[in-house]
XYZ file of C-alpha atoms in Angstrom:
376
model
C 121.608 98.377 100.199
C 122.342 95.477 97.824
C 125.943 96.707 97.787
C 126.220 96.582 101.589
C 124.576 93.191 101.680
C 127.027 91.626 99.224
C 130.069 92.050 101.483
C 128.250 91.856 104.814
C 129.534 89.033 107.056
C 126.512 86.947 108.082
C 127.157 86.786 111.792
C 124.337 86.463 114.311
C 122.874 89.623 115.752
C 124.133 92.160 113.200
C 121.465 93.603 110.926
C 122.257 95.778 107.921
C 120.933 99.319 107.575
C 118.480 99.306 105.853
C 117.513 95.790 107.035
C 118.205 93.158 104.366
C 118.820 90.040 106.467
C 115.993 87.745 107.516
C 115.584 87.373 111.287
C 115.792 83.596 110.906
C 119.273 84.035 109.389
C 120.396 86.436 112.146
C 119.518 83.845 114.815
C 120.399 80.529 113.160
C 120.090 78.652 116.475
C 116.428 79.688 116.701
C 116.939 81.488 120.016
C 115.064 84.680 119.243
C 115.011 87.522 121.780
C 112.433 87.285 124.549
C 109.969 90.100 125.000
C 109.502 91.906 128.311
C 108.991 89.368 131.109
C 106.469 90.354 133.806
C 105.730 88.278 136.882
C 102.108 87.564 137.659
C 100.719 89.219 140.764
C 98.925 88.151 143.935
C 97.309 84.704 143.566
C 99.503 83.795 140.589
C 102.872 84.962 141.946
C 103.850 81.339 142.720
C 103.899 80.463 139.011
C 107.243 82.168 138.371
C 109.250 79.659 140.417
C 106.982 76.612 140.102
C 108.771 73.585 138.582
C 105.453 72.279 137.262
C 104.785 75.567 135.448
C 108.327 75.616 134.064
C 107.654 72.189 132.550
C 104.448 73.542 131.026
C 106.464 76.459 129.618
C 108.645 73.969 127.708
C 105.602 72.537 125.956
C 104.911 76.093 124.834
C 108.369 76.569 123.346
C 107.523 76.195 119.644
C 104.672 78.707 119.692
C 106.900 81.123 121.605
C 109.784 80.698 119.181
C 107.526 81.503 116.220
C 105.968 84.500 117.964
C 109.371 85.853 119.037
C 110.760 85.577 115.521
C 107.744 87.500 114.192
C 108.189 90.078 116.976
C 111.879 90.602 116.207
C 110.945 91.193 112.565
C 108.283 93.677 113.717
C 110.780 95.591 115.885
C 113.343 95.674 113.092
C 110.854 96.971 110.529
C 109.252 99.598 112.732
C 112.567 101.026 113.902
C 113.593 101.281 110.252
C 110.305 103.058 109.418
C 110.750 105.432 112.367
C 114.109 106.465 110.872
C 112.625 107.838 107.626
C 108.881 108.449 107.923
C 108.182 112.143 107.402
C 105.660 114.620 105.980
C 105.588 114.759 102.174
C 105.684 110.998 101.593
C 102.579 109.394 100.111
C 100.810 106.778 102.207
C 101.425 104.316 99.358
C 105.202 104.964 99.481
C 105.207 104.505 103.259
C 103.247 101.243 103.161
C 105.172 99.736 100.274
C 108.560 100.563 101.791
C 107.429 99.141 105.149
C 105.960 96.004 103.577
C 109.048 95.370 101.424
C 111.226 95.453 104.543
C 108.726 93.287 106.414
C 108.710 90.649 103.657
C 112.513 90.519 103.768
C 112.969 90.311 107.544
C 110.182 87.744 108.048
C 111.476 85.804 104.989
C 108.041 85.643 103.396
C 107.173 82.084 102.419
C 103.605 81.305 101.364
C 101.367 80.855 104.400
C 104.294 79.745 106.609
C 105.770 83.207 107.105
C 104.738 86.680 106.044
C 102.616 89.745 106.643
C 99.678 89.051 108.937
C 97.466 91.909 107.698
C 97.695 95.098 105.607
C 99.645 98.065 106.925
C 97.155 100.368 108.621
C 98.148 104.021 108.336
C 94.896 105.657 109.458
C 95.081 109.428 109.674
C 93.491 111.898 112.128
C 89.757 111.168 112.625
C 90.216 107.767 110.979
C 91.236 105.411 113.781
C 91.711 102.074 112.029
C 91.521 99.910 108.897
C 92.764 102.441 106.350
C 95.504 101.448 103.948
C 95.839 103.122 100.547
C 94.031 101.422 97.670
C 95.714 101.356 94.242
C 95.873 104.918 92.886
C 95.498 106.614 96.290
C 97.649 109.785 96.233
C 97.179 110.821 99.895
C 100.268 112.549 101.311
C 101.306 112.509 104.986
C 101.187 116.060 106.416
C 103.056 117.741 109.270
C 99.832 118.163 111.247
C 98.637 114.582 110.795
C 98.309 111.956 113.510
C 98.956 108.613 111.822
C 98.503 105.173 113.379
C 100.947 102.654 111.904
C 99.471 99.216 112.611
C 101.106 96.251 110.897
C 101.440 92.557 111.595
C 103.949 89.780 111.020
C 103.564 86.039 111.486
C 105.496 82.783 111.537
C 103.324 79.674 111.102
C 100.247 81.779 111.851
C 101.582 83.110 115.175
C 100.618 86.733 114.673
C 102.288 89.799 116.152
C 99.771 92.653 116.127
C 101.483 95.831 117.243
C 100.986 99.539 116.509
C 102.180 103.025 117.367
C 101.214 106.593 116.488
C 103.348 108.845 114.293
C 103.051 112.604 114.733
C 105.347 115.556 114.018
C 103.613 118.457 115.767
C 104.315 118.354 119.526
C 100.821 119.683 120.254
C 99.598 116.077 119.917
C 102.031 114.740 122.541
C 99.375 114.444 125.287
C 97.013 112.519 122.964
C 99.714 110.074 121.940
C 100.965 109.759 125.527
C 97.421 109.005 126.679
C 97.146 105.995 124.360
C 100.637 104.847 125.348
C 99.901 105.060 129.077
C 96.483 103.448 128.674
C 97.906 100.507 126.728
C 100.663 100.032 129.288
C 98.010 99.998 132.019
C 96.083 97.350 130.056
C 99.249 95.253 129.814
C 99.920 95.709 133.530
C 96.399 94.553 134.462
C 96.408 91.589 132.066
C 97.188 88.151 133.466
C 95.850 84.686 134.130
C 92.406 85.013 135.808
C 92.312 88.782 135.162
C 88.771 89.920 134.331
C 88.340 91.692 131.003
C 85.896 94.257 132.395
C 88.355 95.321 135.117
C 91.107 95.788 132.532
C 88.768 98.015 130.488
C 87.936 100.132 133.509
C 91.624 100.640 134.407
C 92.428 101.586 130.794
C 89.637 104.163 130.676
C 90.717 105.780 133.932
C 94.245 106.340 132.604
C 93.186 107.489 129.133
C 90.683 110.034 130.420
C 93.168 111.571 132.854
C 94.835 113.249 129.839
C 93.781 116.392 128.044
C 94.957 118.028 124.831
C 94.900 121.699 123.912
C 94.242 122.321 120.206
C 93.799 125.850 118.861
C 93.039 127.238 122.303
C 90.411 124.612 123.129
C 90.871 121.833 125.704
C 89.737 118.299 124.966
C 89.632 115.503 127.499
C 90.985 112.433 125.731
C 88.217 109.848 125.303
C 88.540 106.112 124.814
C 86.972 105.017 121.528
C 84.373 102.831 123.166
C 83.609 100.515 120.248
C 87.234 99.569 119.569
C 89.039 97.017 121.697
C 91.854 94.546 122.159
C 91.328 90.883 121.333
C 92.603 87.357 121.794
C 94.695 85.943 118.931
C 94.926 82.358 117.692
C 96.970 80.842 114.845
C 95.902 82.447 111.551
C 92.998 84.101 113.413
C 93.604 87.752 114.287
C 90.349 88.228 116.242
C 89.889 84.985 118.119
C 86.748 85.533 120.155
C 87.585 87.337 123.393
C 87.575 91.130 123.431
C 89.495 93.381 125.799
C 87.361 96.501 126.269
C 88.886 99.941 126.742
C 85.987 101.300 128.792
C 84.212 100.117 131.917
C 81.121 97.928 131.844
C 82.352 94.955 129.821
C 81.881 91.275 130.580
C 83.577 89.701 133.600
C 85.233 87.014 131.482
C 88.650 85.842 132.657
C 91.904 85.649 130.721
C 93.360 82.128 130.746
C 96.756 80.445 130.728
C 98.260 80.019 127.259
C 96.294 82.788 125.569
C 97.762 85.408 123.244
C 96.231 88.912 123.311
C 96.571 92.127 121.395
C 96.265 94.835 124.033
C 95.387 98.021 122.168
C 93.827 101.327 123.116
C 92.560 104.267 121.093
C 92.249 107.826 122.361
C 90.195 110.508 120.616
C 89.495 114.234 120.802
C 86.131 113.536 119.129
C 83.051 111.580 120.209
C 84.967 108.470 121.230
C 82.868 106.387 118.846
C 83.740 105.141 115.364
C 81.548 104.192 112.427
C 82.248 102.657 109.015
C 83.505 104.988 106.312
C 83.447 104.442 102.543
C 86.179 103.130 100.210
C 87.062 99.837 101.876
C 90.621 98.493 101.614
C 90.727 95.662 104.202
C 89.219 92.218 103.619
C 89.495 88.827 105.288
C 88.137 85.389 104.560
C 85.523 84.220 107.039
C 87.463 81.839 109.325
C 84.526 79.503 109.942
C 83.008 79.398 106.460
C 82.389 75.931 105.022
C 82.055 75.132 101.326
C 79.883 77.660 99.515
C 79.062 76.949 95.875
C 80.195 79.773 93.585
C 78.660 80.063 90.120
C 80.697 82.980 88.822
C 84.053 81.900 87.383
C 85.840 85.176 88.142
C 84.807 84.905 91.813
C 85.935 81.268 91.895
C 89.325 82.264 90.509
C 89.690 85.142 92.962
C 88.860 82.839 95.889
C 91.568 80.443 94.715
C 94.048 83.333 94.759
C 92.864 84.402 98.243
C 93.134 80.842 99.592
C 96.616 80.420 98.146
C 98.026 83.862 99.032
C 96.265 84.816 102.271
C 94.296 81.881 103.677
C 92.352 83.317 106.631
C 94.758 86.258 107.085
C 93.564 89.769 106.199
C 94.512 91.338 102.854
C 93.943 94.529 100.868
C 93.290 95.529 97.266
C 96.957 96.452 96.728
C 97.923 92.901 97.664
C 95.267 91.386 95.400
C 96.769 93.336 92.484
C 100.274 92.356 93.562
C 99.155 88.721 93.335
C 98.385 89.345 89.642
C 94.609 89.823 89.748
C 93.007 92.405 87.444
C 89.347 93.456 87.100
C 88.568 91.720 90.392
C 86.231 94.273 92.047
C 82.916 92.620 91.101
C 84.289 89.192 91.994
C 85.414 90.512 95.383
C 81.999 92.075 95.997
C 80.380 88.747 95.076
C 82.545 86.874 97.617
C 81.526 89.443 100.250
C 77.835 89.097 99.323
C 78.126 85.314 99.739
C 79.681 85.762 103.199
C 82.877 83.976 102.164
C 84.906 87.166 102.569
C 84.181 89.952 105.068
C 84.959 93.585 104.349
C 86.431 95.810 107.059
C 85.908 99.451 106.055
C 87.874 102.341 107.587
C 86.634 103.211 111.089
C 86.204 106.936 111.666
C 85.262 109.263 114.517
C 83.823 112.716 113.738
C 85.596 114.674 111.020
C 88.125 117.204 112.336
C 89.049 115.224 115.444
C 92.279 113.321 116.111
C 92.810 109.740 117.235
C 95.884 107.905 118.589
C 96.611 104.224 119.124
C 99.153 102.032 120.880
C 99.188 98.242 120.723
C 101.277 95.271 121.872
C 100.930 91.508 121.653
C 101.280 89.607 124.932
C 101.196 85.930 125.852
C 100.080 84.482 129.178
C 102.727 81.829 129.679
C 102.287 79.312 132.514
C 105.139 80.988 134.450
C 104.880 84.642 133.474
C 103.391 87.256 131.191
C 105.553 88.072 128.170
C 105.065 91.318 126.241
C 106.429 89.748 123.064
C 106.371 92.855 120.865
C 107.967 95.229 123.411
C 110.985 97.112 122.059
C 113.364 99.924 122.980
C 111.077 102.298 121.080
C 107.829 101.451 122.917
């Protein structure tokens, strides 16, 4: 690819294959592609043509530009990954190849631009928060159902977007269920939309699907303790949750908010619990100054602050940043509440789970599905 890149004319809109050009360099004027534009419905239909709302949209321009650049990087990376991901690759190979491409297209630059969280590649009954730790030799299999969940950001504007990889067509209905459920969540989202009503609509779609595995039928269940969430700069889970079952709180979505709309379908219990061997960590966003007496922990926190800030990270990335023998220090930071651990989330062993996720923004004039692409 370095050979291609050397002679490649840097003209806007033409990416190399594999991608080697940063999105910022492909769109030097800063006009990054819009996501899918959806008009609001009913009581908010007027917003689309309101001059006042169009003026408010302008004030939003910088945040949108950053989010769209991150989204274009996300689309570029995932379409590249879709071209080569296959059984027989190790999860480590998959994640490192994805992350290398992501770092290039986002033009990684300290905390201004980079990867928003570790590449999730949770397999089968594991629904979320698995990425290989150093030394993990797990290999992707033909019969696996793998959720690829990765994030990009520009100036802390995070794109959180995921899809499910599978090779055996017997899982089509499971994957389609999550896809349809997420699209229903996106459709129901909007200014003044109530979170509980979105959850109910998602559940109805998800549970209308069934999967036949080894002669047995399973109704697809929503994983009831996983949900979508609002997103703020450098804060992946910003306080509002978008349930994927009925019975949530009747809180309203508001103008200007960013949301990750994600759904998880399962052939198991539809309930996840923490598993062992944690890989995902994130600094507590609201933590003040906590005195640390152990030098190794102090040093590790300095590395975390410099490399990740309040964005999530994993053990592979800690090692990549040059840390060695950091496990006790990391545990100490977790014990002090400075860092939180996010272990893998699993349903019952032997079941299969699928996920689909997009990032949307509730602009004053319209709803924009920023991470939408030709693939999903």
